JSON list of C-alpha atoms in Angstrom, two decimals:
[
{"chain": "C", "resi": 1238, "resn": "MET", "atom": "CA", "xyz": [-14.74, -8.99, 3.34]},
{"chain": "C", "resi": 1239, "resn": "GLY", "atom": "CA", "xyz": [-13.58, -7.48, 0.13]},
{"chain": "C", "resi": 1240, "resn": "PHE", "atom": "CA", "xyz": [-11.08, -4.71, -0.47]},
{"chain": "C", "resi": 1241, "resn": "PRO", "atom": "CA", "xyz": [-11.40, -3.68, -4.13]},
{"chain": "C", "resi": 1242, "resn": "THR", "atom": "CA", "xyz": [-8.64, -1.65, -5.74]},
{"chain": "C", "resi": 1243, "resn": "PRO", "atom": "CA", "xyz": [-8.11, 1.17, -5.64]},
{"chain": "C", "resi": 1244, "resn": "SER", "atom": "CA", "xyz": [-9.42, 1.67, -2.13]},
{"chain": "C", "resi": 1245, "resn": "VAL", "atom": "CA", "xyz": [-8.53, 3.23, 1.17]},
{"chain": "C", "resi": 1246, "resn": "PRO", "atom": "CA", "xyz": [-5.83, 1.59, 3.34]},
{"chain": "C", "resi": 1247, "resn": "HIS", "atom": "CA", "xyz": [-7.20, -1.12, 5.61]},
{"chain": "C", "resi": 1248, "resn": "HIS", "atom": "CA", "xyz": [-6.16, -3.49, 8.37]},
{"chain": "C", "resi": 1249, "resn": "LEU", "atom": "CA", "xyz": [-7.72, -6.41, 10.21]},
{"chain": "C", "resi": 1250, "resn": "ARG", "atom": "CA", "xyz": [-7.63, -7.03, 13.97]},
{"chain": "C", "resi": 1251, "resn": "ASN", "atom": "CA", "xyz": [-8.92, -10.05, 15.88]},
{"chain": "C", "resi": 1252, "resn": "ILE", "atom": "CA", "xyz": [-10.74, -8.84, 19.00]},
{"chain": "C", "resi": 1253, "resn": "GLY", "atom": "CA", "xyz": [-12.11, -12.30, 19.86]},
{"chain": "C", "resi": 1254, "resn": "ASP", "atom": "CA", "xyz": [-10.78, -15.19, 21.94]},
{"chain": "C", "resi": 1255, "resn": "GLU", "atom": "CA", "xyz": [-10.62, -17.67, 19.07]},
{"chain": "C", "resi": 1256, "resn": "ASP", "atom": "CA", "xyz": [-8.02, -17.83, 16.30]},
{"chain": "C", "resi": 1257, "resn": "LEU", "atom": "CA", "xyz": [-8.85, -15.77, 13.24]},
{"chain": "C", "resi": 1258, "resn": "VAL", "atom": "CA", "xyz": [-8.26, -17.46, 9.89]},
{"chain": "C", "resi": 1259, "resn": "TYR", "atom": "CA", "xyz": [-8.00, -15.00, 7.01]},
{"chain": "C", "resi": 1260, "resn": "LEU", "atom": "CA", "xyz": [-7.54, -16.22, 3.44]},
{"chain": "C", "resi": 1261, "resn": "VAL", "atom": "CA", "xyz": [-5.89, -13.67, 1.16]},
{"chain": "C", "resi": 1262, "resn": "GLY", "atom": "CA", "xyz": [-5.83, -13.66, -2.60]},
{"chain": "C", "resi": 1263, "resn": "GLY", "atom": "CA", "xyz": [-4.23, -11.32, -5.08]},
{"chain": "C", "resi": 1264, "resn": "GLU", "atom": "CA", "xyz": [-1.20, -10.76, -7.22]},
{"chain": "C", "resi": 1265, "resn": "ASN", "atom": "CA", "xyz": [2.37, -11.23, -6.09]},
{"chain": "C", "resi": 1266, "resn": "LEU", "atom": "CA", "xyz": [4.26, -8.91, -8.39]},
{"chain": "C", "resi": 1267, "resn": "GLU", "atom": "CA", "xyz": [7.97, -8.03, -8.29]},
{"chain": "C", "resi": 1268, "resn": "VAL", "atom": "CA", "xyz": [7.09, -4.32, -7.85]},
{"chain": "C", "resi": 1269, "resn": "GLU", "atom": "CA", "xyz": [4.30, -2.97, -5.63]},
{"chain": "C", "resi": 1270, "resn": "VAL", "atom": "CA", "xyz": [3.30, 0.64, -4.94]},
{"chain": "C", "resi": 1271, "resn": "ALA", "atom": "CA", "xyz": [1.02, 1.58, -2.04]},
{"chain": "C", "resi": 1272, "resn": "ASP", "atom": "CA", "xyz": [-0.21, 5.04, -1.07]},
{"chain": "C", "resi": 1273, "resn": "PHE", "atom": "CA", "xyz": [-1.01, 6.08, 2.50]},
{"chain": "C", "resi": 1274, "resn": "PRO", "atom": "CA", "xyz": [-2.84, 9.41, 2.02]},
{"chain": "C", "resi": 1275, "resn": "ARG", "atom": "CA", "xyz": [-3.40, 10.21, 5.70]},
{"chain": "C", "resi": 1276, "resn": "LEU", "atom": "CA", "xyz": [0.31, 9.71, 6.37]},
{"chain": "C", "resi": 1277, "resn": "LYS", "atom": "CA", "xyz": [1.26, 11.50, 3.12]},
{"chain": "C", "resi": 1278, "resn": "LYS", "atom": "CA", "xyz": [3.56, 8.56, 2.27]},
{"chain": "C", "resi": 1279, "resn": "ARG", "atom": "CA", "xyz": [4.11, 6.21, -0.67]},
{"chain": "C", "resi": 1280, "resn": "MET", "atom": "CA", "xyz": [5.69, 2.78, -0.32]},
{"chain": "C", "resi": 1281, "resn": "LEU", "atom": "CA", "xyz": [7.65, 1.18, -3.14]},
{"chain": "C", "resi": 1282, "resn": "ARG", "atom": "CA", "xyz": [8.54, -2.50, -2.81]},
{"chain": "C", "resi": 1283, "resn": "ARG", "atom": "CA", "xyz": [10.93, -4.15, -5.29]},
{"chain": "C", "resi": 1284, "resn": "GLY", "atom": "CA", "xyz": [11.57, -7.77, -4.37]},
{"chain": "C", "resi": 1285, "resn": "ASP", "atom": "CA", "xyz": [12.82, -7.73, -0.78]},
{"chain": "C", "resi": 1286, "resn": "SER", "atom": "CA", "xyz": [13.59, -3.98, -0.80]},
{"chain": "C", "resi": 1287, "resn": "VAL", "atom": "CA", "xyz": [11.06, -1.49, 0.62]},
{"chain": "C", "resi": 1288, "resn": "GLU", "atom": "CA", "xyz": [11.37, 2.29, 0.28]},
{"chain": "C", "resi": 1289, "resn": "ILE", "atom": "CA", "xyz": [9.09, 4.93, 1.82]},
{"chain": "C", "resi": 1290, "resn": "TYR", "atom": "CA", "xyz": [8.69, 8.40, 0.26]},
{"chain": "C", "resi": 1291, "resn": "ASP", "atom": "CA", "xyz": [6.95, 11.57, 1.38]},
{"chain": "C", "resi": 1292, "resn": "THR", "atom": "CA", "xyz": [4.34, 12.42, -1.25]},
{"chain": "C", "resi": 1293, "resn": "SER", "atom": "CA", "xyz": [5.10, 16.11, -0.73]},
{"chain": "C", "resi": 1294, "resn": "ASP", "atom": "CA", "xyz": [8.50, 15.43, -2.40]},
{"chain": "C", "resi": 1295, "resn": "ALA", "atom": "CA", "xyz": [6.82, 14.44, -5.70]},
{"chain": "C", "resi": 1296, "resn": "LYS", "atom": "CA", "xyz": [8.01, 16.31, -8.79]},
{"chain": "C", "resi": 1297, "resn": "SER", "atom": "CA", "xyz": [6.32, 16.84, -12.15]},
{"chain": "C", "resi": 1298, "resn": "PHE", "atom": "CA", "xyz": [7.57, 14.49, -14.86]},
{"chain": "C", "resi": 1299, "resn": "GLY", "atom": "CA", "xyz": [7.42, 17.26, -17.43]},
{"chain": "C", "resi": 1300, "resn": "VAL", "atom": "CA", "xyz": [6.21, 16.77, -20.98]},
{"chain": "C", "resi": 1301, "resn": "LEU", "atom": "CA", "xyz": [3.77, 13.98, -19.99]},
{"chain": "C", "resi": 1302, "resn": "ASP", "atom": "CA", "xyz": [1.83, 16.44, -17.80]},
{"chain": "C", "resi": 1303, "resn": "GLU", "atom": "CA", "xyz": [0.72, 18.52, -20.81]}
]
């Protein structure tokens, strides 16, 4: 399996009787942002802290939008 970025949210479930071994690779950055469009949420992780925001609360940054 491959989940290229950016892509839709995904999850993995073992429906068999045997153990599932899943090897994951990627970056382990201090800050991570994940969007969940169907839930209209954005997750921000900084170290051990996780915050969830409603995307409907987003505001324009101003001059950069021009």
